[in-house]
């Protein structure tokens, strides 16, 4: 008997983090950054586009602490105090 296969898209978590020169967009668990950017605003813009409404977005401050987090299917980031 053949079992039906269900395919679930993997939810990714995109992080915007400080890099040696500028800011990087990194998928959680990946070894290398997805992209590098001269400014945080540029990195956030790209990460927002990549994450869309199917993935999470976490933005870090210059010290690496979580500054904001956008869960799946949300368009307004939650601020972390």
PDB file of C-alpha atoms in Angstrom:
ATOM      1  CA  UNK A   1       0.000   0.000   0.000  1.00  0.00           C
ATOM      2  CA  UNK A   2       1.374   3.399  -0.988  1.00  0.00           C
ATOM      3  CA  UNK A   3       1.089   6.147   1.587  1.00  0.00           C
ATOM      4  CA  UNK A   4       0.204   9.594   0.256  1.00  0.00           C
ATOM      5  CA  UNK A   5       3.031  12.029   0.688  1.00  0.00           C
ATOM      6  CA  UNK A   6       2.417  15.392   2.207  1.00  0.00           C
ATOM      7  CA  UNK A   7       4.771  18.179   1.379  1.00  0.00           C
ATOM      8  CA  UNK A   8       5.151  21.044   3.772  1.00  0.00           C
ATOM      9  CA  UNK A   9       7.248  24.014   2.843  1.00  0.00           C
ATOM     10  CA  UNK A  10       9.989  24.615   5.345  1.00  0.00           C
ATOM     11  CA  UNK A  11       9.640  27.836   7.270  1.00  0.00           C
ATOM     12  CA  UNK A  12      12.867  29.807   7.199  1.00  0.00           C
ATOM     13  CA  UNK A  13      14.067  32.386   9.674  1.00  0.00           C
ATOM     14  CA  UNK A  14      15.931  35.309   8.104  1.00  0.00           C
ATOM     15  CA  UNK A  15      18.256  37.291  10.380  1.00  0.00           C
ATOM     16  CA  UNK A  16      19.589  40.788   9.717  1.00  0.00           C
ATOM     17  CA  UNK A  17      22.849  41.007  11.654  1.00  0.00           C
ATOM     18  CA  UNK A  18      25.927  43.200  11.827  1.00  0.00           C
ATOM     19  CA  UNK A  19      28.837  42.022   9.685  1.00  0.00           C
ATOM     20  CA  UNK A  20      32.507  42.980   9.646  1.00  0.00           C
ATOM     21  CA  UNK A  21      31.715  45.556   6.961  1.00  0.00           C
ATOM     22  CA  UNK A  22      28.062  46.545   7.033  1.00  0.00           C
ATOM     23  CA  UNK A  23      25.123  44.194   7.534  1.00  0.00           C
ATOM     24  CA  UNK A  24      24.317  40.650   6.471  1.00  0.00           C
ATOM     25  CA  UNK A  25      21.150  38.703   5.773  1.00  0.00           C
ATOM     26  CA  UNK A  26      21.523  35.175   7.079  1.00  0.00           C
ATOM     27  CA  UNK A  27      19.139  32.236   6.983  1.00  0.00           C
ATOM     28  CA  UNK A  28      19.125  30.527  10.376  1.00  0.00           C
ATOM     29  CA  UNK A  29      21.295  27.421  10.217  1.00  0.00           C
ATOM     30  CA  UNK A  30      23.128  28.461   7.047  1.00  0.00           C
ATOM     31  CA  UNK A  31      26.880  28.633   7.080  1.00  0.00           C
ATOM     32  CA  UNK A  32      27.205  31.684   4.864  1.00  0.00           C
ATOM     33  CA  UNK A  33      25.208  34.900   4.563  1.00  0.00           C
ATOM     34  CA  UNK A  34      22.545  35.144   1.882  1.00  0.00           C
ATOM     35  CA  UNK A  35      23.666  38.705   1.129  1.00  0.00           C
ATOM     36  CA  UNK A  36      25.838  41.563   2.409  1.00  0.00           C
ATOM     37  CA  UNK A  37      24.805  45.235   2.498  1.00  0.00           C
ATOM     38  CA  UNK A  38      26.437  48.571   3.361  1.00  0.00           C
ATOM     39  CA  UNK A  39      23.516  49.702   5.551  1.00  0.00           C
ATOM     40  CA  UNK A  40      21.078  48.115   7.951  1.00  0.00           C
ATOM     41  CA  UNK A  41      18.154  49.652   6.041  1.00  0.00           C
ATOM     42  CA  UNK A  42      19.293  47.948   2.823  1.00  0.00           C
ATOM     43  CA  UNK A  43      19.647  44.597   4.593  1.00  0.00           C
ATOM     44  CA  UNK A  44      16.202  44.900   6.223  1.00  0.00           C
ATOM     45  CA  UNK A  45      14.604  45.780   2.875  1.00  0.00           C
ATOM     46  CA  UNK A  46      16.101  42.726   1.163  1.00  0.00           C
ATOM     47  CA  UNK A  47      15.348  40.397   4.087  1.00  0.00           C
ATOM     48  CA  UNK A  48      11.745  41.628   4.194  1.00  0.00           C
ATOM     49  CA  UNK A  49      11.352  40.831   0.514  1.00  0.00           C
ATOM     50  CA  UNK A  50      12.961  37.404   0.908  1.00  0.00           C
ATOM     51  CA  UNK A  51      10.896  36.498   3.970  1.00  0.00           C
ATOM     52  CA  UNK A  52       7.637  37.623   2.373  1.00  0.00           C
ATOM     53  CA  UNK A  53       4.648  36.328   4.342  1.00  0.00           C
ATOM     54  CA  UNK A  54       5.805  32.705   4.578  1.00  0.00           C
ATOM     55  CA  UNK A  55       8.960  33.110   6.649  1.00  0.00           C
ATOM     56  CA  UNK A  56      10.102  34.859   9.815  1.00  0.00           C
ATOM     57  CA  UNK A  57      12.343  37.898  10.051  1.00  0.00           C
ATOM     58  CA  UNK A  58      14.556  38.757  13.023  1.00  0.00           C
ATOM     59  CA  UNK A  59      16.459  42.059  13.080  1.00  0.00           C
ATOM     60  CA  UNK A  60      19.436  42.449  15.412  1.00  0.00           C
ATOM     61  CA  UNK A  61      21.081  45.617  16.737  1.00  0.00           C
ATOM     62  CA  UNK A  62      24.771  46.492  16.405  1.00  0.00           C
ATOM     63  CA  UNK A  63      25.568  44.365  19.470  1.00  0.00           C
ATOM     64  CA  UNK A  64      23.822  41.317  17.989  1.00  0.00           C
ATOM     65  CA  UNK A  65      20.804  41.471  20.317  1.00  0.00           C
ATOM     66  CA  UNK A  66      17.324  40.928  18.881  1.00  0.00           C
ATOM     67  CA  UNK A  67      15.810  44.319  18.129  1.00  0.00           C
ATOM     68  CA  UNK A  68      12.621  43.249  16.375  1.00  0.00           C
ATOM     69  CA  UNK A  69      10.939  40.077  15.204  1.00  0.00           C
ATOM     70  CA  UNK A  70       8.310  39.555  12.546  1.00  0.00           C
ATOM     71  CA  UNK A  71       6.456  36.262  12.776  1.00  0.00           C
ATOM     72  CA  UNK A  72       4.964  34.486   9.784  1.00  0.00           C
ATOM     73  CA  UNK A  73       2.156  36.326   7.947  1.00  0.00           C
ATOM     74  CA  UNK A  74       2.677  39.583   9.790  1.00  0.00           C
ATOM     75  CA  UNK A  75       3.549  42.872   8.162  1.00  0.00           C
ATOM     76  CA  UNK A  76       4.385  44.881  11.255  1.00  0.00           C
ATOM     77  CA  UNK A  77       7.452  43.893  13.288  1.00  0.00           C
ATOM     78  CA  UNK A  78       7.222  43.368  17.031  1.00  0.00           C
ATOM     79  CA  UNK A  79       9.648  45.465  19.029  1.00  0.00           C
ATOM     80  CA  UNK A  80      11.765  43.711  21.624  1.00  0.00           C
ATOM     81  CA  UNK A  81      12.472  45.792  24.725  1.00  0.00           C
TER      82      UNK A  81
END
